[in-house]
Short mmCIF file of C-alpha atoms in Angstrom, two decimals:
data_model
loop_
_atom_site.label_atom_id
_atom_site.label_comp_id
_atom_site.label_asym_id
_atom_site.label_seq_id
_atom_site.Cartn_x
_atom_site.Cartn_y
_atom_site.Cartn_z
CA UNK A 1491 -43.42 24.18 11.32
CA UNK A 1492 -45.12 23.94 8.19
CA UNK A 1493 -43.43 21.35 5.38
CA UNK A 1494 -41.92 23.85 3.44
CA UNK A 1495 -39.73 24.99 6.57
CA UNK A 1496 -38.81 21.61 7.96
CA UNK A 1497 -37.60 20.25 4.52
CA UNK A 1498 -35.31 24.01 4.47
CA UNK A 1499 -34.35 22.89 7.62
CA UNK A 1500 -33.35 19.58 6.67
CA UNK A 1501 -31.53 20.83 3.52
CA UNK A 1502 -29.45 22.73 6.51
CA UNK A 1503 -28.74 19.35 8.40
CA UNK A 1504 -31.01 19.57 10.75
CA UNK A 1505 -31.71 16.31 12.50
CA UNK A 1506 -35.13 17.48 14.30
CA UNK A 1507 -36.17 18.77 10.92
CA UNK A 1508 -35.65 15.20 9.33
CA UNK A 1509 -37.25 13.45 11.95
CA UNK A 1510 -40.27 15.42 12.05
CA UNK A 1511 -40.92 15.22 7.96
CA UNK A 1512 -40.16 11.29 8.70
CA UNK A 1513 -43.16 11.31 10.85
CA UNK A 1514 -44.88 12.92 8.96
CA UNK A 1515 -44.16 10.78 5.12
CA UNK A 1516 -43.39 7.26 7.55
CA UNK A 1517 -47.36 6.14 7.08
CA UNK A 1518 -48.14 7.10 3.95
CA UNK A 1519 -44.70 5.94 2.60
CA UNK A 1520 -45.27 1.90 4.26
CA UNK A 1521 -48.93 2.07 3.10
CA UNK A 1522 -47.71 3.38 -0.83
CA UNK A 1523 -44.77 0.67 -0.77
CA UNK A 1524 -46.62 -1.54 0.15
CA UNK A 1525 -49.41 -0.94 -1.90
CA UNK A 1526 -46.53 -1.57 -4.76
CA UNK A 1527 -44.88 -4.32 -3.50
CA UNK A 1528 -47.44 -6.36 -1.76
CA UNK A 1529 -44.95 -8.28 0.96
CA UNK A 1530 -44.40 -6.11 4.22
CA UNK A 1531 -41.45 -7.25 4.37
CA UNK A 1532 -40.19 -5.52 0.86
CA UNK A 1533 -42.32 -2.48 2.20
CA UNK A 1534 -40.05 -1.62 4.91
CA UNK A 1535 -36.85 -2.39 2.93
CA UNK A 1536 -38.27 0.15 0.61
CA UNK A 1537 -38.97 2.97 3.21
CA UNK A 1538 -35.84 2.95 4.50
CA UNK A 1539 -33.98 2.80 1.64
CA UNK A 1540 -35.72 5.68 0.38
CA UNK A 1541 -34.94 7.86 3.13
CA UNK A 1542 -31.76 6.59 3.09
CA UNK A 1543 -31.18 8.15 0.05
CA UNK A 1544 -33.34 10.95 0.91
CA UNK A 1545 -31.10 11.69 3.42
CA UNK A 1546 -28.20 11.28 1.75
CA UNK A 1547 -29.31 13.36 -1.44
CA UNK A 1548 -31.09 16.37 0.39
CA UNK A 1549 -28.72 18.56 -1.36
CA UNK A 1550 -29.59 18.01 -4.43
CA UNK A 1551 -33.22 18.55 -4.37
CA UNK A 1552 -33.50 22.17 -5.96
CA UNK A 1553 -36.77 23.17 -4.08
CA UNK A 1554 -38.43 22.62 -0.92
CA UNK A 1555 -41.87 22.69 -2.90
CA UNK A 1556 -40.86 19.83 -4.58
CA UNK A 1557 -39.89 17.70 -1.86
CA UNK A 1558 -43.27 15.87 -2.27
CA UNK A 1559 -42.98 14.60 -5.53
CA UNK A 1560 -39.06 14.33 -4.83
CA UNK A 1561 -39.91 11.49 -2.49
CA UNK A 1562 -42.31 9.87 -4.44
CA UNK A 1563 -39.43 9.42 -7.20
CA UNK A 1564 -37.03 7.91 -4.95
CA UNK A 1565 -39.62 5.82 -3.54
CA UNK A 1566 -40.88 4.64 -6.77
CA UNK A 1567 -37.48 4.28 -8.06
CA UNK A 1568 -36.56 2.28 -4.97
CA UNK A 1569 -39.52 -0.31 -5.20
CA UNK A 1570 -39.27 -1.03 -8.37
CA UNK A 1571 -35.17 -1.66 -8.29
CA UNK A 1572 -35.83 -4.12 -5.11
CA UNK A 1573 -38.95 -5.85 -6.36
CA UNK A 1574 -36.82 -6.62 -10.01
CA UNK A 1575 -33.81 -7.71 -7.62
CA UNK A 1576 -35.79 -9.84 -4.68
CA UNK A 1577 -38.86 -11.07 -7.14
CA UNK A 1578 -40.49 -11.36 -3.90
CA UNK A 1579 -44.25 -10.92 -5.32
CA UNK A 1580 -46.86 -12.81 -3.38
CA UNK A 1581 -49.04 -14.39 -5.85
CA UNK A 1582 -51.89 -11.74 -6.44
CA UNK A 1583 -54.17 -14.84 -5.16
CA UNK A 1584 -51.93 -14.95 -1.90
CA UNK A 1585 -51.93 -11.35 -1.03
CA UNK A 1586 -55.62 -11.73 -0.13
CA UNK A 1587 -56.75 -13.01 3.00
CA UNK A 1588 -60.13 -13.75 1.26
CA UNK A 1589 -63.41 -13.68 3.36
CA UNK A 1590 -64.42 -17.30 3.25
CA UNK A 1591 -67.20 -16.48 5.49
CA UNK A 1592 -70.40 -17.22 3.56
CA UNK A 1593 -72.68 -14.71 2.37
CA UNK A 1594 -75.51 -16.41 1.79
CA UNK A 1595 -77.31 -14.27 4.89
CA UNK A 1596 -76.67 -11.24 3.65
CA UNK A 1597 -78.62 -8.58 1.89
CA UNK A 1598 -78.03 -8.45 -1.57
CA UNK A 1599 -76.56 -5.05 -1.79
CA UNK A 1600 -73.98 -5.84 1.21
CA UNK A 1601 -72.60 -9.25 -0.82
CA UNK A 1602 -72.65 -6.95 -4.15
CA UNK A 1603 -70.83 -4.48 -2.61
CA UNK A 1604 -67.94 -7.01 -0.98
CA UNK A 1605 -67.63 -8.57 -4.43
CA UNK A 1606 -66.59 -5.22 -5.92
CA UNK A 1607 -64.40 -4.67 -3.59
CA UNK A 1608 -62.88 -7.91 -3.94
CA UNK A 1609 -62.69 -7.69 -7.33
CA UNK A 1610 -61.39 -4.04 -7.92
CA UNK A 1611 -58.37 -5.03 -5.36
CA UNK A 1612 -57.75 -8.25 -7.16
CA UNK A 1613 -57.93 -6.10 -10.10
CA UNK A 1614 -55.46 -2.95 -8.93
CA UNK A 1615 -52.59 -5.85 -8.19
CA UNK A 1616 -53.15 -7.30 -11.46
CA UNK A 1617 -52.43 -3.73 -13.29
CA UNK A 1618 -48.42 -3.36 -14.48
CA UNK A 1619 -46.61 -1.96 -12.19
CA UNK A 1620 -46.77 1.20 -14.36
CA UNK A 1621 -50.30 1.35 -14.08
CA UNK A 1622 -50.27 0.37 -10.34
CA UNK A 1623 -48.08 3.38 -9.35
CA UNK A 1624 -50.13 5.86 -10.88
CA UNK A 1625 -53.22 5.01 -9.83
CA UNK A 1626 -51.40 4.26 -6.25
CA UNK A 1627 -49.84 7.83 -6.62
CA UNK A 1628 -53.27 9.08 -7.62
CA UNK A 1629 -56.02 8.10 -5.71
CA UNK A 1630 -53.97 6.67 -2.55
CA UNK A 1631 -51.07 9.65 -2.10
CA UNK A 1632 -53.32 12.07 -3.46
CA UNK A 1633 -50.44 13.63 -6.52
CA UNK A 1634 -51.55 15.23 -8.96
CA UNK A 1635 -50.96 14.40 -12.65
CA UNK A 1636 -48.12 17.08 -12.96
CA UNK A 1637 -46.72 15.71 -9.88
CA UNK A 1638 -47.11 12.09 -10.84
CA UNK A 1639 -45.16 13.02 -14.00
CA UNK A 1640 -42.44 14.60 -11.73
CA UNK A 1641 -42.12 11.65 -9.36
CA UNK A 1642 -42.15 8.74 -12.11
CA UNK A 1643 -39.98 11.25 -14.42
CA UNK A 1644 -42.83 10.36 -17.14
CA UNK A 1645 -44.63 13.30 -19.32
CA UNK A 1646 -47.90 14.04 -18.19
CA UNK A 1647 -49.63 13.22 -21.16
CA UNK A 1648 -48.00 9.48 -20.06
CA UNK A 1649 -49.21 9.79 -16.92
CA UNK A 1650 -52.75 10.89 -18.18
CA UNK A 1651 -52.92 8.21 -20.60
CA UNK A 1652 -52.02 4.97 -17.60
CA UNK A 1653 -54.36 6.07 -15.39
CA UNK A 1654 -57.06 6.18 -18.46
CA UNK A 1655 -55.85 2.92 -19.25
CA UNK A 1656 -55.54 1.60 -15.60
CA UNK A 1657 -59.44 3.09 -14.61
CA UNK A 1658 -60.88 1.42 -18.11
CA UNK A 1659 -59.13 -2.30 -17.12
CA UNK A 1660 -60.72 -1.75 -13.52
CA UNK A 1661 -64.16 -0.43 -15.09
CA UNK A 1662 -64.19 -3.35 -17.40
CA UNK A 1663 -63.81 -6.01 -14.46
CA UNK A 1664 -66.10 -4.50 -12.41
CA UNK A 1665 -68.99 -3.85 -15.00
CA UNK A 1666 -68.09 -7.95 -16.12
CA UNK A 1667 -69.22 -8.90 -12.33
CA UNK A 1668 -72.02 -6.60 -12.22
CA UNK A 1669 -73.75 -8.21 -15.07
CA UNK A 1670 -72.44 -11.76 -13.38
CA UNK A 1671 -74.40 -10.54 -9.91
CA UNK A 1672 -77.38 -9.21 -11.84
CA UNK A 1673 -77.84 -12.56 -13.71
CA UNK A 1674 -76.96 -15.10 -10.06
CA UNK A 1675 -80.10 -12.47 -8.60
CA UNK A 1676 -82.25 -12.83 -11.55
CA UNK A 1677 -81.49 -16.58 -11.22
CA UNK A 1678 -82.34 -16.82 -7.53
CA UNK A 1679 -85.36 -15.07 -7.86
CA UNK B 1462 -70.29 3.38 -16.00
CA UNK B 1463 -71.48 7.29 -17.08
CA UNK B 1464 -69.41 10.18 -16.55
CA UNK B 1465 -72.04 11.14 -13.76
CA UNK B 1466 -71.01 7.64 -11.70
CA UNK B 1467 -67.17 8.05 -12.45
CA UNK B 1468 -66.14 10.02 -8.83
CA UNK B 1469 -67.78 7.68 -7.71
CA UNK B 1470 -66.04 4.68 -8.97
CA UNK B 1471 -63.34 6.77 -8.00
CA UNK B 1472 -63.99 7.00 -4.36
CA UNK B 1473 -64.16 3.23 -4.45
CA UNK B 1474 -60.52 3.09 -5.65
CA UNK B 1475 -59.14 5.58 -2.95
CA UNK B 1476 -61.16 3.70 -0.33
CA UNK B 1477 -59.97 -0.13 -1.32
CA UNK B 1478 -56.55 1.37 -1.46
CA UNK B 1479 -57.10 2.15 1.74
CA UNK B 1480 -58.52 -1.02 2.61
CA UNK B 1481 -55.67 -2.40 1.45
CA UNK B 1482 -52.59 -0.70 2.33
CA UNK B 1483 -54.31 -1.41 6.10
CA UNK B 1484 -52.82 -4.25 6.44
CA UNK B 1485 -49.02 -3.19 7.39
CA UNK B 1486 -48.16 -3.34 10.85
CA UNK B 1487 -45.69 -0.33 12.02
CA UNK B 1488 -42.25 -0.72 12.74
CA UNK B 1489 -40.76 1.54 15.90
CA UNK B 1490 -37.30 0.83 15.07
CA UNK B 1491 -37.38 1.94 11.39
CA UNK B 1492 -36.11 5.75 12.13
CA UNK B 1493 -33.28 4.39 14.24
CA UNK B 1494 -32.49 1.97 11.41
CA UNK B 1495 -32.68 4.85 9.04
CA UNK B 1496 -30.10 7.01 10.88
CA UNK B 1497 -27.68 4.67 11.48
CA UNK B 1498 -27.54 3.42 8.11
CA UNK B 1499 -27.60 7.46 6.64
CA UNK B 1500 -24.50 7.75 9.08
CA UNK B 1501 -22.88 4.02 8.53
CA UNK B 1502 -23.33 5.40 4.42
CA UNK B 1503 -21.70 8.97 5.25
CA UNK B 1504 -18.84 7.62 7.14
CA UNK B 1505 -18.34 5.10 4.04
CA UNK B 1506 -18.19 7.89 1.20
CA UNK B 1507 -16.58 10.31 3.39
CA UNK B 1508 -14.17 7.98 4.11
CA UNK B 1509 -13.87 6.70 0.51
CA UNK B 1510 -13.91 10.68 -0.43
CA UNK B 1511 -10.78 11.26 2.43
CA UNK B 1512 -8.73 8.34 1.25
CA UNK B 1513 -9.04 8.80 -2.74
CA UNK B 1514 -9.34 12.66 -3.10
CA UNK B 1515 -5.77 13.96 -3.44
CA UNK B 1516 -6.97 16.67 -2.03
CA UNK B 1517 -7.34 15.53 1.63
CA UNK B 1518 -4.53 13.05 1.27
CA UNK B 1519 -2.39 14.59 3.32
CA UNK B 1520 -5.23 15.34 6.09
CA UNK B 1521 -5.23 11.17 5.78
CA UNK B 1522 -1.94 10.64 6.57
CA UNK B 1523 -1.78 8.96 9.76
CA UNK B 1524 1.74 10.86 10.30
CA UNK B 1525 2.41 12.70 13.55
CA UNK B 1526 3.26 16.05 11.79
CA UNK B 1527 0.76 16.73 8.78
CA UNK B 1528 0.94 20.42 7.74
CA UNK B 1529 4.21 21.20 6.60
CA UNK B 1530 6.18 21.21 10.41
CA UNK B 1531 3.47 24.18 11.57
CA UNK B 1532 0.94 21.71 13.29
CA UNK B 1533 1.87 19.13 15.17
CA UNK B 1534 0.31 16.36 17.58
CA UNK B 1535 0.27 17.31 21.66
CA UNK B 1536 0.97 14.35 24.23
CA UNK B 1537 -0.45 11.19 22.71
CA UNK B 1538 -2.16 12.16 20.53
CA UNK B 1539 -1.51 9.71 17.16
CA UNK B 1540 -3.24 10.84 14.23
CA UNK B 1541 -6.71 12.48 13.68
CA UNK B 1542 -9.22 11.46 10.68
CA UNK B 1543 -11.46 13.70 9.11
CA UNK B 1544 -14.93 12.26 8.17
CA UNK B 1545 -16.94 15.28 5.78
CA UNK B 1546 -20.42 15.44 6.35
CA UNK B 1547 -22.45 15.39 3.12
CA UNK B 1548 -25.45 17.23 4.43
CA UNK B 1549 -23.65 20.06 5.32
CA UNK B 1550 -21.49 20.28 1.51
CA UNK B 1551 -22.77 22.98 -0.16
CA UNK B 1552 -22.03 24.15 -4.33
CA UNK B 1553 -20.54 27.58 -3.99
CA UNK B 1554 -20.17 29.24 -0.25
CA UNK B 1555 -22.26 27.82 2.77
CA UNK B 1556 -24.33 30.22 4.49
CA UNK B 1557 -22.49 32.25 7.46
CA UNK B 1558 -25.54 31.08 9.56
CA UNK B 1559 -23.81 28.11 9.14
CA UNK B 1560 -20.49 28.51 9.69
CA UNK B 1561 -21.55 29.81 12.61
CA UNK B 1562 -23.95 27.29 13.46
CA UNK B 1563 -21.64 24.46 13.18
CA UNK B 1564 -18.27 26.23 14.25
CA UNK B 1565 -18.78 28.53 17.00
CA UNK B 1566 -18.16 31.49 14.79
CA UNK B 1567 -17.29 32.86 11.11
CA UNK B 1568 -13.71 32.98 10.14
CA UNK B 1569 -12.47 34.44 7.48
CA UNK B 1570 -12.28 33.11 3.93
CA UNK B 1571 -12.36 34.46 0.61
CA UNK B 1572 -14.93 33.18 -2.62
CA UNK B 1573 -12.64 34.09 -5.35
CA UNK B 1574 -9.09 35.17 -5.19
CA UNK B 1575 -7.33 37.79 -7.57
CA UNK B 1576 -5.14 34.90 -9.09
CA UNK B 1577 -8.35 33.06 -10.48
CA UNK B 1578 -9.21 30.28 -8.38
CA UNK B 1579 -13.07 30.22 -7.62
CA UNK B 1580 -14.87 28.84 -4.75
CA UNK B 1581 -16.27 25.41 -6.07
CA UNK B 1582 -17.99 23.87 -3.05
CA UNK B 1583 -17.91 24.10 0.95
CA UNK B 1584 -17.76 21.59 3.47
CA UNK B 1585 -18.30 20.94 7.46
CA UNK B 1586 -15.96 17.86 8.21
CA UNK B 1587 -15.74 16.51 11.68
CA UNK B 1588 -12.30 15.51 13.02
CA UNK B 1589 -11.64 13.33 15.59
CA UNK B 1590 -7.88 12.95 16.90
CA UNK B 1591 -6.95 8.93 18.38
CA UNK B 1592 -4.55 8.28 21.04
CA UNK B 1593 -1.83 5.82 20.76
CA UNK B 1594 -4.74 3.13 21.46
CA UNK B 1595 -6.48 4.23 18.63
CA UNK B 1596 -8.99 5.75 21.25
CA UNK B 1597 -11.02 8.82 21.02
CA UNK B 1598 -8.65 12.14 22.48
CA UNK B 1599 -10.56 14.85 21.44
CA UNK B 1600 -13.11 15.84 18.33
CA UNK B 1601 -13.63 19.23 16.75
CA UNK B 1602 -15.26 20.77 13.42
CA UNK B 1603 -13.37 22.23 10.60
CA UNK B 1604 -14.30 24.16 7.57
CA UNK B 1605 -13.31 22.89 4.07
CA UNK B 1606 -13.39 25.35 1.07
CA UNK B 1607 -12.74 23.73 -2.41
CA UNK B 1608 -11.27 25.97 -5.02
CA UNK B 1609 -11.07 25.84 -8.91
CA UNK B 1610 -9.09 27.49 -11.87
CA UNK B 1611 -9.43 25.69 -15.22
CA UNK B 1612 -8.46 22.21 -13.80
CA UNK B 1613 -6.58 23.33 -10.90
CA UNK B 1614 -7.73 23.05 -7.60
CA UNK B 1615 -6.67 24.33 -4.35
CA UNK B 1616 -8.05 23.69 -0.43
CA UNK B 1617 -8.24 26.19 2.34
CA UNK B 1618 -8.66 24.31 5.48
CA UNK B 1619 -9.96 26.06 8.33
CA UNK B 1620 -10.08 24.77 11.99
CA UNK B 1621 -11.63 27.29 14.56
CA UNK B 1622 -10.47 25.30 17.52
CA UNK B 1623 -7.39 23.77 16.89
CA UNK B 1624 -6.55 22.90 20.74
CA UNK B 1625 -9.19 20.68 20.91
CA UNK B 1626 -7.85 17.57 18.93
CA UNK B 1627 -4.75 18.31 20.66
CA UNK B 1628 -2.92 19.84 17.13
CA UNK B 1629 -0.67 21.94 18.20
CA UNK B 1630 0.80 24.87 16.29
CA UNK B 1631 4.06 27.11 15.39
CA UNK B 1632 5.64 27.83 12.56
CA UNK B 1633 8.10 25.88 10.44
CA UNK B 1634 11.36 26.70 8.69
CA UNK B 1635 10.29 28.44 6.35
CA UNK B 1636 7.99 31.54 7.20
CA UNK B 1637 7.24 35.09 6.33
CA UNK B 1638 5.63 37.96 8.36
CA UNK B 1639 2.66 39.81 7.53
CA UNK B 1640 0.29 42.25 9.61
CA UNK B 1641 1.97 40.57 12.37
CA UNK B 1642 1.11 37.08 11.25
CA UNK B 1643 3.42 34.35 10.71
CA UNK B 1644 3.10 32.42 7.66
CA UNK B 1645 4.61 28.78 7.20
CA UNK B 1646 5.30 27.67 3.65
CA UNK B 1647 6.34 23.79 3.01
CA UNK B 1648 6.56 21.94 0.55
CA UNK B 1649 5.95 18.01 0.74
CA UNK B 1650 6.65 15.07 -1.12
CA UNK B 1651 3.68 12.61 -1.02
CA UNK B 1652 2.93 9.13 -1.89
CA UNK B 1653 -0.48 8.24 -2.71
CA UNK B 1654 -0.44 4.04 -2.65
CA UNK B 1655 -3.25 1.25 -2.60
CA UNK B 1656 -4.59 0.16 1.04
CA UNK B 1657 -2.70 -3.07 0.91
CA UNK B 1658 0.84 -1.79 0.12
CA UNK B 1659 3.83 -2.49 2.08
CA UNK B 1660 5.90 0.58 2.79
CA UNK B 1661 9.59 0.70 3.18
CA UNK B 1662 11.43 1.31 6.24
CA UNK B 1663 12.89 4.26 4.91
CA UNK B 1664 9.69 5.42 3.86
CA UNK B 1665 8.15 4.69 7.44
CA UNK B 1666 10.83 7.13 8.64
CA UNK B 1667 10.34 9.61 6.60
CA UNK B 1668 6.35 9.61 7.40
CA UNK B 1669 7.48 10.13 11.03
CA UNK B 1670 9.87 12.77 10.54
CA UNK B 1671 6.97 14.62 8.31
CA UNK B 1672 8.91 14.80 5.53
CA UNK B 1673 6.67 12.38 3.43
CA UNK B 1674 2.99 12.13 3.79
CA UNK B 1675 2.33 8.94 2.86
CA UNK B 1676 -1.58 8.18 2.43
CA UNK B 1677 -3.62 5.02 1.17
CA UNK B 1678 -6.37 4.58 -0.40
CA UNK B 1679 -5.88 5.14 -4.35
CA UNK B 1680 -6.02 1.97 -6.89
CA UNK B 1681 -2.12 2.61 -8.29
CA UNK B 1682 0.84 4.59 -6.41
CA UNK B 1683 0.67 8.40 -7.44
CA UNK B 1684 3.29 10.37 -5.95
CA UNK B 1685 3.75 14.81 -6.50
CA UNK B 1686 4.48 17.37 -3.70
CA UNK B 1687 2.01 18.97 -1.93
CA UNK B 1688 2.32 22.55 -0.90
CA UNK B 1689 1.09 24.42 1.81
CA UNK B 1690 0.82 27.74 3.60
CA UNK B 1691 -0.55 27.67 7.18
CA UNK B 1692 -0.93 30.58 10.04
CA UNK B 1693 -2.81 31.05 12.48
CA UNK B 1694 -5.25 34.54 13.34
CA UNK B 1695 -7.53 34.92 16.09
CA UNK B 1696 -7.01 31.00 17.26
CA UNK B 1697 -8.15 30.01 14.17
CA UNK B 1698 -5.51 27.58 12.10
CA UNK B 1699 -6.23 28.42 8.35
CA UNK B 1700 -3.60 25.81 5.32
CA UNK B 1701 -3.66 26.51 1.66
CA UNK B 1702 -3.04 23.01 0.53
CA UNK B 1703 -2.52 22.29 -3.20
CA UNK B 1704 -0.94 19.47 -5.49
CA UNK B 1705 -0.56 22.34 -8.35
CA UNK B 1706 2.29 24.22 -9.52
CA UNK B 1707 1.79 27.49 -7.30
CA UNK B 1708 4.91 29.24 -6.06
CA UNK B 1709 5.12 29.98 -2.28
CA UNK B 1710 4.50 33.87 -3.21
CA UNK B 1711 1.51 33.03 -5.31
CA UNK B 1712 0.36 30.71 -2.37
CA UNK B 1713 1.47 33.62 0.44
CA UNK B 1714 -0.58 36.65 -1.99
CA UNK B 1715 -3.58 34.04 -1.39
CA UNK B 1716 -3.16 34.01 2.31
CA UNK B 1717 -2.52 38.11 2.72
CA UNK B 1718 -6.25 38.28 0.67
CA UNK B 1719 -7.56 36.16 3.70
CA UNK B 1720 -6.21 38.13 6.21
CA UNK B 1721 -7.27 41.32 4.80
CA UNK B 1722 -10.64 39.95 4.45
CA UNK B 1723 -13.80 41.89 5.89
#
């Protein structure tokens, strides 16, 4: 049963129906609040509140296209009211569990290319939440701009305009340690 | 970075999101946690819904005759609550599919009557009847149909399978005939009181002898007189139930337009 169907289905009270979209929004929905929240904890708090009130609110939602942006809203809506109420935010320098392991034996390109990683996710936690959940909503759950604008109940232009902002801060960081890496090599050599 | 670079810089977000959201361990019990707090949450607004909507307060009343001396509790059977189930409340008329679906069969009903009051929303409740112990005795679907004219509002209960909470039917003292059918008009007073008030031994005695429907649940005492016309056609129990100002002939032309319906 395609997505379409199952959420119909749900609209009609059909357990089976709700369990089967659960599997299949369950991942992606821990992943994306956690993504937002940074504490697992929080992250499953979130889920299930949101389809709690998924659940609950299933009559309300107008179209079964729109069920995918529809849970996106609540799910936004529901991490950001929990994080303001628990202010459970790990310290961005917390969150990682950084590789202490030395790199000093690797090739250059492999240590250049964990630094940008490090640095863009140090970076993407350090964005306003704002910024975060578009570019989480973006490039992680894979919504669209019009969607996006749906979900965070923002115009697109809005919506257009953080992720611009959000790529440029991340751009800026990374292009800060690539001239730091290309001066440590010039250095070494 | 130049435009030609940016999908890639943009791959690199997408795969350290990735990398990042990797890190959260699943959780097998989190649909089971879901459900039970979806139904802990129904079965606290449908409850709060039962006990402060006027509409149902006499379907609250824990009193051992409830519609107007036609239905009455078999053996020991105490009182039955009615919990409505939010996913299936629809705006308007549910689909027969439904009706079907979740009660066996279709009964009649009508979506706007000749006197003006509209169908305004639809409703599946479930209603369990308790014994004397306040024990399960029997559970059974019913169809609500909500009903608006300006602010005036009007219920027609339906219960397919009235037997099976034990409510048992005939008519009261005051009836009229048609196509064979016996229709029972009453009229009620009731008392609508907070959860924590105290009632009267007279009042007590009047609850029992169904002459009173006494229901809690609102923030300040409200009493009126509900009014109800009840029959039964093809097993089926159908009550009009309304706080408003309808005569029993306006409330009796409502019931002949359900009869003759289809």
């Amino acid at each position: 049963m395609e997505e379409k169907e199952l959420v119909i289905a749900f609209k009609n009270g059909e357990e089976a129906a709700f369990e089967a979209l659960f599997s299949l929004y369950e991942d992606k929905a821990l992943r994306t609040a956690f993504l937002l929240c940074q504490n697992r904890e929080m992250a499953r708090d979130i889920v299930q509140d949101s389809f709690v009130h998924c659940c609950l609110n299933i009559g309300k939602l107008r179209s079964a296209e729109a069920f995918r942006p529809w849970f996106y809203r609540i799910l936004t809506r529901t991490a950001f009211t929990l994080m303001k109420k628990e202010k459970k935010y790990l310290p961005v320098e917390e969150f990682f569990e950084r590789d202490t392991e030395s790199f000093a034996d690797e090739p250059f390109e492999r240590y250049a290319e964990k630094e940008r990683a490090e640095i863009l996710r140090r970076e993407i936690l350090r964005l306003s939440d704002k910024q975060r959940t578009v570019i989480v909503l973006h490039y992680f759950n894979g919504l669209s701009v019009e969607e996006i604008a749906a979900a965070t109940g923002s115009f697109q232009g809005t919506v257009k305009s953080r992720l611009f902002f959000a790529r440029e801060k991340l751009k800026a960081e990374l292009s800060k340690q690539n001239h730091k890496l290309q001066g440590d090599e010039i250095h070494e050599s | 970075m130049s435009h030609r670079q940016a999908p890639l810089f943009e791959q690199e977000i997408r795969h350290t999101l990735h990398q990042m959201s990797e890190a959260l361990p699943e959780d097998d019990r989190l649909l089971h946690k879901i459900q039970t707090a979806v139904k802990e949450e129904k079965e606290r607004r449908s409850m709060k819904k039962l006990f402060s909507s006027k509409k149902f307060a006499a379907l609250a009343a824990s009193a051992l005759i409830l519609i107007g001396g036609l239905s009455y509790a078999a053996g020991n059977i105490s009182h039955w609550i009615s919990v409505s189930n939010n996913t299936k409340s629809y705006t308007g008329i549910m689909p027969e599919a439904v009706m079907q679906k979740e009660l066996g069969k279709v009964p009649k009903y009508i979506e706007s009557f000749a006197n003006g009051f509209a169908i305004e929303e639809s409703n599946i409740a479930e209603t369990t009847a308790y014994d004397e112990n306040n024990q399960n005795a029997g559970e059974t679907k019913e169809l609500y149909l909500s009903y608006k004219r300006g602010d005036a509002r009007l219920t027609l209960n339906i219960l397919p399978n009235p037997a099976a909470i034990g409510m048992m039917t005939e008519p009261g003292a005051d009836t009229a005939l048609y196509k064979d059918i016996t229709l029972s008009y009453s009229k009620d007073p009731f008392k609508f009181v907070p959860p924590d008030y105290k009632a009267t031994e007279e009042e007590l005695r009047l609850a029992e002898e169904g002459k009173l429907n006494l229901s809690y649940g609102s923030s300040e005492i409200e009493t009126g007189f509900h009014s109800f016309l009840s029959w039964i056609e093809d097993g089926s129990s159908y009550q009009l139930l309304t706080e408003e100002e309808l005569s029993r002939e306006e409330l009796i032309e409502m019931a002949k337009e359900v009869i003759d319906s289809k």
